[in-house]
mmCIF file of N, CA and C in Angstrom:
data_model
loop_
_atom_site.group_PDB
_atom_site.id
_atom_site.type_symbol
_atom_site.label_atom_id
_atom_site.label_comp_id
_atom_site.label_asym_id
_atom_site.label_seq_id
_atom_site.Cartn_x
_atom_site.Cartn_y
_atom_site.Cartn_z
ATOM 1 N N PHE A 1 52.068 7.402 6.291
ATOM 2 C CA PHE A 1 51.250 8.599 6.242
ATOM 3 C C PHE A 1 49.783 8.217 6.191
ATOM 4 N N MET A 2 48.979 8.886 6.984
ATOM 5 C CA MET A 2 47.542 8.649 6.986
ATOM 6 C C MET A 2 46.835 9.933 6.534
ATOM 7 N N PRO A 3 46.099 9.894 5.446
ATOM 8 C CA PRO A 3 45.389 11.094 5.003
ATOM 9 C C PRO A 3 44.306 11.485 6.021
ATOM 10 N N PHE A 4 44.064 12.784 6.161
ATOM 11 C CA PHE A 4 43.069 13.263 7.102
ATOM 12 C C PHE A 4 42.495 14.597 6.631
ATOM 13 N N GLU A 5 41.311 14.924 7.140
ATOM 14 C CA GLU A 5 40.691 16.213 6.854
ATOM 15 C C GLU A 5 40.969 17.215 7.957
ATOM 16 N N THR A 6 40.893 16.756 9.194
ATOM 17 C CA THR A 6 41.139 17.642 10.328
ATOM 18 C C THR A 6 42.019 16.945 11.348
ATOM 19 N N ILE A 7 42.712 17.747 12.126
ATOM 20 C CA ILE A 7 43.531 17.243 13.216
ATOM 21 C C ILE A 7 43.513 18.283 14.323
ATOM 22 N N GLY A 8 43.520 17.822 15.542
ATOM 23 C CA GLY A 8 43.484 18.771 16.643
ATOM 24 C C GLY A 8 44.059 18.178 17.915
ATOM 25 N N LEU A 9 44.260 19.052 18.891
ATOM 26 C CA LEU A 9 44.783 18.660 20.191
ATOM 27 C C LEU A 9 43.911 19.293 21.259
ATOM 28 N N ALA A 10 43.356 18.463 22.149
ATOM 29 C CA ALA A 10 42.545 18.959 23.257
ATOM 30 C C ALA A 10 43.230 18.577 24.562
ATOM 31 N N LEU A 11 43.237 19.510 25.503
ATOM 32 C CA LEU A 11 43.850 19.292 26.809
ATOM 33 C C LEU A 11 42.784 19.339 27.895
ATOM 34 N N TYR A 12 43.001 18.561 28.952
ATOM 35 C CA TYR A 12 42.030 18.504 30.043
ATOM 36 C C TYR A 12 42.101 19.766 30.893
ATOM 37 N N ASP A 13 40.960 20.371 31.125
ATOM 38 C CA ASP A 13 40.843 21.546 31.989
ATOM 39 C C ASP A 13 40.415 21.041 33.361
ATOM 40 N N THR A 14 41.339 20.981 34.313
ATOM 41 C CA THR A 14 41.059 20.396 35.623
ATOM 42 C C THR A 14 40.054 21.215 36.424
ATOM 43 N N GLU A 15 40.041 22.515 36.223
ATOM 44 C CA GLU A 15 39.105 23.369 36.974
ATOM 45 C C GLU A 15 37.662 23.136 36.546
ATOM 46 N N HIS A 16 37.428 23.023 35.241
ATOM 47 C CA HIS A 16 36.073 22.893 34.721
ATOM 48 C C HIS A 16 35.689 21.464 34.339
ATOM 49 N N LYS A 17 36.665 20.562 34.326
ATOM 50 C CA LYS A 17 36.445 19.133 34.057
ATOM 51 C C LYS A 17 35.894 18.855 32.651
ATOM 52 N N PHE A 18 36.536 19.433 31.655
ATOM 53 C CA PHE A 18 36.242 19.109 30.263
ATOM 54 C C PHE A 18 37.515 19.232 29.451
ATOM 55 N N LEU A 19 37.448 18.791 28.193
ATOM 56 C CA LEU A 19 38.593 18.901 27.291
ATOM 57 C C LEU A 19 38.455 20.192 26.493
ATOM 58 N N ARG A 20 39.483 21.009 26.524
ATOM 59 C CA ARG A 20 39.489 22.273 25.791
ATOM 60 C C ARG A 20 40.400 22.128 24.574
ATOM 61 N N ILE A 21 39.901 22.510 23.416
ATOM 62 C CA ILE A 21 40.706 22.428 22.207
ATOM 63 C C ILE A 21 41.842 23.437 22.303
ATOM 64 N N PHE A 22 43.042 22.927 22.198
ATOM 65 C CA PHE A 22 44.240 23.752 22.292
ATOM 66 C C PHE A 22 44.659 24.235 20.908
ATOM 67 N N ALA A 23 44.564 23.355 19.926
ATOM 68 C CA ALA A 23 44.965 23.711 18.562
ATOM 69 C C ALA A 23 44.303 22.765 17.573
ATOM 70 N N ASN A 24 44.074 23.268 16.362
ATOM 71 C CA ASN A 24 43.636 22.406 15.261
ATOM 72 C C ASN A 24 43.976 23.089 13.939
ATOM 73 N N ASN A 25 43.751 22.393 12.857
ATOM 74 C CA ASN A 25 44.128 22.915 11.543
ATOM 75 C C ASN A 25 42.963 23.588 10.820
ATOM 76 N N LEU A 26 41.926 23.952 11.547
ATOM 77 C CA LEU A 26 40.735 24.538 10.933
ATOM 78 C C LEU A 26 40.706 26.046 11.132
ATOM 79 N N SER A 27 40.057 26.733 10.219
ATOM 80 C CA SER A 27 39.874 28.171 10.384
ATOM 81 C C SER A 27 38.458 28.427 10.899
ATOM 82 N N ALA A 28 38.250 29.548 11.548
ATOM 83 C CA ALA A 28 36.958 29.868 12.150
ATOM 84 C C ALA A 28 35.843 29.901 11.109
ATOM 85 N N ASP A 29 36.157 30.280 9.885
ATOM 86 C CA ASP A 29 35.109 30.383 8.865
ATOM 87 C C ASP A 29 34.607 29.013 8.398
ATOM 88 N N GLN A 30 35.251 27.930 8.825
ATOM 89 C CA GLN A 30 34.775 26.594 8.464
ATOM 90 C C GLN A 30 33.638 26.134 9.372
ATOM 91 N N GLY A 31 33.325 26.916 10.390
ATOM 92 C CA GLY A 31 32.188 26.623 11.255
ATOM 93 C C GLY A 31 32.378 25.430 12.165
ATOM 94 N N LEU A 32 33.606 25.022 12.399
ATOM 95 C CA LEU A 32 33.881 23.880 13.261
ATOM 96 C C LEU A 32 34.447 24.366 14.583
ATOM 97 N N LEU A 33 34.615 23.440 15.494
ATOM 98 C CA LEU A 33 35.194 23.787 16.778
ATOM 99 C C LEU A 33 36.614 24.307 16.592
ATOM 100 N N GLY A 34 36.947 25.344 17.326
ATOM 101 C CA GLY A 34 38.270 25.933 17.215
ATOM 102 C C GLY A 34 38.951 26.029 18.564
ATOM 103 N N ALA A 35 40.150 26.561 18.577
ATOM 104 C CA ALA A 35 40.923 26.713 19.805
ATOM 105 C C ALA A 35 40.084 27.431 20.856
ATOM 106 N N GLY A 36 40.057 26.861 22.057
ATOM 107 C CA GLY A 36 39.285 27.425 23.151
ATOM 108 C C GLY A 36 37.929 26.778 23.347
ATOM 109 N N ASP A 37 37.381 26.140 22.306
ATOM 110 C CA ASP A 37 36.106 25.432 22.438
ATOM 111 C C ASP A 37 36.310 24.167 23.270
ATOM 112 N N VAL A 38 35.214 23.580 23.744
ATOM 113 C CA VAL A 38 35.331 22.453 24.664
ATOM 114 C C VAL A 38 34.593 21.203 24.187
ATOM 115 N N PHE A 39 35.072 20.061 24.665
ATOM 116 C CA PHE A 39 34.407 18.767 24.534
ATOM 117 C C PHE A 39 34.074 18.317 25.950
ATOM 118 N N HIS A 40 32.843 17.940 26.175
ATOM 119 C CA HIS A 40 32.490 17.387 27.477
ATOM 120 C C HIS A 40 32.938 15.935 27.522
ATOM 121 N N LEU A 41 33.186 15.443 28.704
ATOM 122 C CA LEU A 41 33.676 14.078 28.853
ATOM 123 C C LEU A 41 32.561 13.047 28.700
ATOM 124 N N GLU A 42 31.359 13.362 29.147
ATOM 125 C CA GLU A 42 30.263 12.400 29.120
ATOM 126 C C GLU A 42 29.645 12.301 27.727
ATOM 127 N N GLY A 43 29.552 11.083 27.221
ATOM 128 C CA GLY A 43 28.845 10.826 25.977
ATOM 129 C C GLY A 43 29.577 11.214 24.707
ATOM 130 N N THR A 44 30.903 11.445 24.795
ATOM 131 C CA THR A 44 31.676 11.809 23.608
ATOM 132 C C THR A 44 32.832 10.841 23.415
ATOM 133 N N PRO A 45 33.238 10.615 22.174
ATOM 134 C CA PRO A 45 34.404 9.766 21.932
ATOM 135 C C PRO A 45 35.665 10.317 22.605
ATOM 136 N N ALA A 46 35.867 11.623 22.545
ATOM 137 C CA ALA A 46 37.055 12.225 23.166
ATOM 138 C C ALA A 46 37.058 11.984 24.672
ATOM 139 N N GLY A 47 35.900 12.091 25.302
ATOM 140 C CA GLY A 47 35.802 11.834 26.735
ATOM 141 C C GLY A 47 36.109 10.394 27.072
ATOM 142 N N TRP A 48 35.616 9.464 26.253
ATOM 143 C CA TRP A 48 35.885 8.046 26.476
ATOM 144 C C TRP A 48 37.374 7.760 26.384
ATOM 145 N N VAL A 49 38.027 8.311 25.363
ATOM 146 C CA VAL A 49 39.466 8.105 25.190
ATOM 147 C C VAL A 49 40.227 8.684 26.386
ATOM 148 N N PHE A 50 39.839 9.865 26.833
ATOM 149 C CA PHE A 50 40.507 10.482 27.973
ATOM 150 C C PHE A 50 40.358 9.628 29.233
ATOM 151 N N LYS A 51 39.153 9.144 29.481
ATOM 152 C CA LYS A 51 38.893 8.373 30.698
ATOM 153 C C LYS A 51 39.558 7.002 30.694
ATOM 154 N N THR A 52 39.577 6.343 29.528
ATOM 155 C CA THR A 52 40.099 4.972 29.475
ATOM 156 C C THR A 52 41.584 4.904 29.149
ATOM 157 N N GLY A 53 42.104 5.925 28.479
ATOM 158 C CA GLY A 53 43.497 5.890 28.039
ATOM 159 C C GLY A 53 43.704 5.033 26.808
ATOM 160 N N ASN A 54 42.622 4.597 26.181
ATOM 161 C CA ASN A 54 42.687 3.766 24.972
ATOM 162 C C ASN A 54 42.370 4.590 23.736
ATOM 163 N N GLY A 55 42.988 4.234 22.623
ATOM 164 C CA GLY A 55 42.649 4.866 21.363
ATOM 165 C C GLY A 55 41.298 4.363 20.865
ATOM 166 N N LEU A 56 40.713 5.106 19.929
ATOM 167 C CA LEU A 56 39.396 4.754 19.408
ATOM 168 C C LEU A 56 39.343 5.044 17.916
ATOM 169 N N LEU A 57 38.922 4.056 17.146
ATOM 170 C CA LEU A 57 38.715 4.210 15.717
ATOM 171 C C LEU A 57 37.231 4.009 15.439
ATOM 172 N N LEU A 58 36.595 5.039 14.910
ATOM 173 C CA LEU A 58 35.176 4.961 14.567
ATOM 174 C C LEU A 58 35.047 5.009 13.051
ATOM 175 N N LYS A 59 34.545 3.939 12.469
ATOM 176 C CA LYS A 59 34.339 3.897 11.018
ATOM 177 C C LYS A 59 33.023 4.543 10.632
ATOM 178 N N GLN A 60 32.142 4.705 11.610
ATOM 179 C CA GLN A 60 30.868 5.381 11.410
ATOM 180 C C GLN A 60 30.428 5.905 12.776
ATOM 181 N N PRO A 61 29.516 6.870 12.818
ATOM 182 C CA PRO A 61 29.052 7.390 14.104
ATOM 183 C C PRO A 61 28.422 6.294 14.965
ATOM 184 N N ASP A 62 28.613 6.378 16.270
ATOM 185 C CA ASP A 62 28.029 5.427 17.216
ATOM 186 C C ASP A 62 27.245 6.227 18.253
ATOM 187 N N PHE A 63 26.020 6.624 17.883
ATOM 188 C CA PHE A 63 25.222 7.486 18.752
ATOM 189 C C PHE A 63 24.674 6.755 19.969
ATOM 190 N N GLU A 64 24.588 5.440 19.899
ATOM 191 C CA GLU A 64 24.145 4.685 21.069
ATOM 192 C C GLU A 64 25.206 4.782 22.167
ATOM 193 N N ARG A 65 26.435 4.667 21.783
ATOM 194 C CA ARG A 65 27.544 4.718 22.733
ATOM 195 C C ARG A 65 27.939 6.163 23.078
ATOM 196 N N PHE A 66 27.826 7.056 22.109
ATOM 197 C CA PHE A 66 28.250 8.444 22.285
ATOM 198 C C PHE A 66 27.129 9.408 21.887
ATOM 199 N N PRO A 67 26.060 9.470 22.680
ATOM 200 C CA PRO A 67 24.906 10.285 22.303
ATOM 201 C C PRO A 67 25.212 11.776 22.185
ATOM 202 N N ALA A 68 26.151 12.277 22.952
ATOM 203 C CA ALA A 68 26.469 13.704 22.900
ATOM 204 C C ALA A 68 27.182 14.082 21.604
ATOM 205 N N ASP A 69 27.606 13.109 20.833
ATOM 206 C CA ASP A 69 28.315 13.358 19.579
ATOM 207 C C ASP A 69 27.360 13.617 18.409
ATOM 208 N N ARG A 70 26.077 13.358 18.605
ATOM 209 C CA ARG A 70 25.084 13.479 17.526
ATOM 210 C C ARG A 70 25.075 14.882 16.918
ATOM 211 N N GLU A 71 25.037 15.912 17.746
ATOM 212 C CA GLU A 71 24.978 17.285 17.248
ATOM 213 C C GLU A 71 26.249 17.642 16.471
ATOM 214 N N TYR A 72 27.400 17.246 16.982
ATOM 215 C CA TYR A 72 28.666 17.544 16.317
ATOM 216 C C TYR A 72 28.728 16.885 14.945
ATOM 217 N N VAL A 73 28.367 15.615 14.884
ATOM 218 C CA VAL A 73 28.415 14.875 13.619
ATOM 219 C C VAL A 73 27.423 15.456 12.612
ATOM 220 N N ALA A 74 26.212 15.745 13.070
ATOM 221 C CA ALA A 74 25.190 16.281 12.168
ATOM 222 C C ALA A 74 25.603 17.641 11.605
ATOM 223 N N ALA A 75 26.161 18.489 12.437
ATOM 224 C CA ALA A 75 26.525 19.839 12.011
ATOM 225 C C ALA A 75 27.774 19.857 11.133
ATOM 226 N N ARG A 76 28.671 18.925 11.349
ATOM 227 C CA ARG A 76 29.956 18.960 10.657
ATOM 228 C C ARG A 76 30.115 17.878 9.612
ATOM 229 N N GLY A 77 29.231 16.901 9.614
ATOM 230 C CA GLY A 77 29.308 15.855 8.613
ATOM 231 C C GLY A 77 30.452 14.878 8.819
ATOM 232 N N ARG A 78 30.983 14.788 10.011
ATOM 233 C CA ARG A 78 32.062 13.831 10.277
ATOM 234 C C ARG A 78 31.464 12.446 10.386
ATOM 235 N N LEU A 79 31.963 11.523 9.618
ATOM 236 C CA LEU A 79 31.420 10.170 9.618
ATOM 237 C C LEU A 79 32.372 9.149 10.223
ATOM 238 N N SER A 80 33.645 9.452 10.281
ATOM 239 C CA SER A 80 34.607 8.529 10.866
ATOM 240 C C SER A 80 35.656 9.355 11.613
ATOM 241 N N GLY A 81 36.409 8.677 12.457
ATOM 242 C CA GLY A 81 37.435 9.393 13.197
ATOM 243 C C GLY A 81 38.346 8.466 13.955
ATOM 244 N N CYS A 82 39.501 8.983 14.281
ATOM 245 C CA CYS A 82 40.489 8.274 15.085
ATOM 246 C C CYS A 82 40.922 9.224 16.197
ATOM 247 N N ILE A 83 40.781 8.779 17.437
ATOM 248 C CA ILE A 83 41.130 9.603 18.585
ATOM 249 C C ILE A 83 42.111 8.805 19.416
ATOM 250 N N VAL A 84 43.232 9.420 19.759
ATOM 251 C CA VAL A 84 44.245 8.743 20.560
ATOM 252 C C VAL A 84 44.653 9.629 21.735
ATOM 253 N N PRO A 85 44.930 9.021 22.879
ATOM 254 C CA PRO A 85 45.375 9.801 24.037
ATOM 255 C C PRO A 85 46.872 10.075 23.937
ATOM 256 N N LEU A 86 47.266 11.213 24.451
ATOM 257 C CA LEU A 86 48.689 11.523 24.602
ATOM 258 C C LEU A 86 49.025 11.327 26.059
ATOM 259 N N ILE A 87 49.865 10.369 26.344
ATOM 260 C CA ILE A 87 50.185 10.022 27.734
ATOM 261 C C ILE A 87 51.660 10.266 27.950
ATOM 262 N N SER A 88 51.961 10.992 29.036
ATOM 263 C CA SER A 88 53.377 11.243 29.346
ATOM 264 C C SER A 88 53.844 10.380 30.484
#
C-alpha cells in the first residue's frame, strides 16, 4: 500500500490532442482539477509520461523540465508525485 493525497485517471483526447481528466478522488470545492479538465502534453509531467510510455517519480517540482507545471504546483501545493501510463 502506498499512501497518497490524490489519485486520478486522465485519458487522451485524440480530437483536441490533450489529456482529459476522466476521474479523480477530489471534490470541486477543493479547487483542484476535476473530471473534464485537461492537461496539455507540452511541458507537463503527464504529457511526458504519455509520450514516452515511462513512469515518472518526482520527489520535488522540476520546473526546468516541466515549465507548464509551475502554475499547477503553485496553486495546489503539490510537491511530489508519481505518474504512470496505463498501456493495453
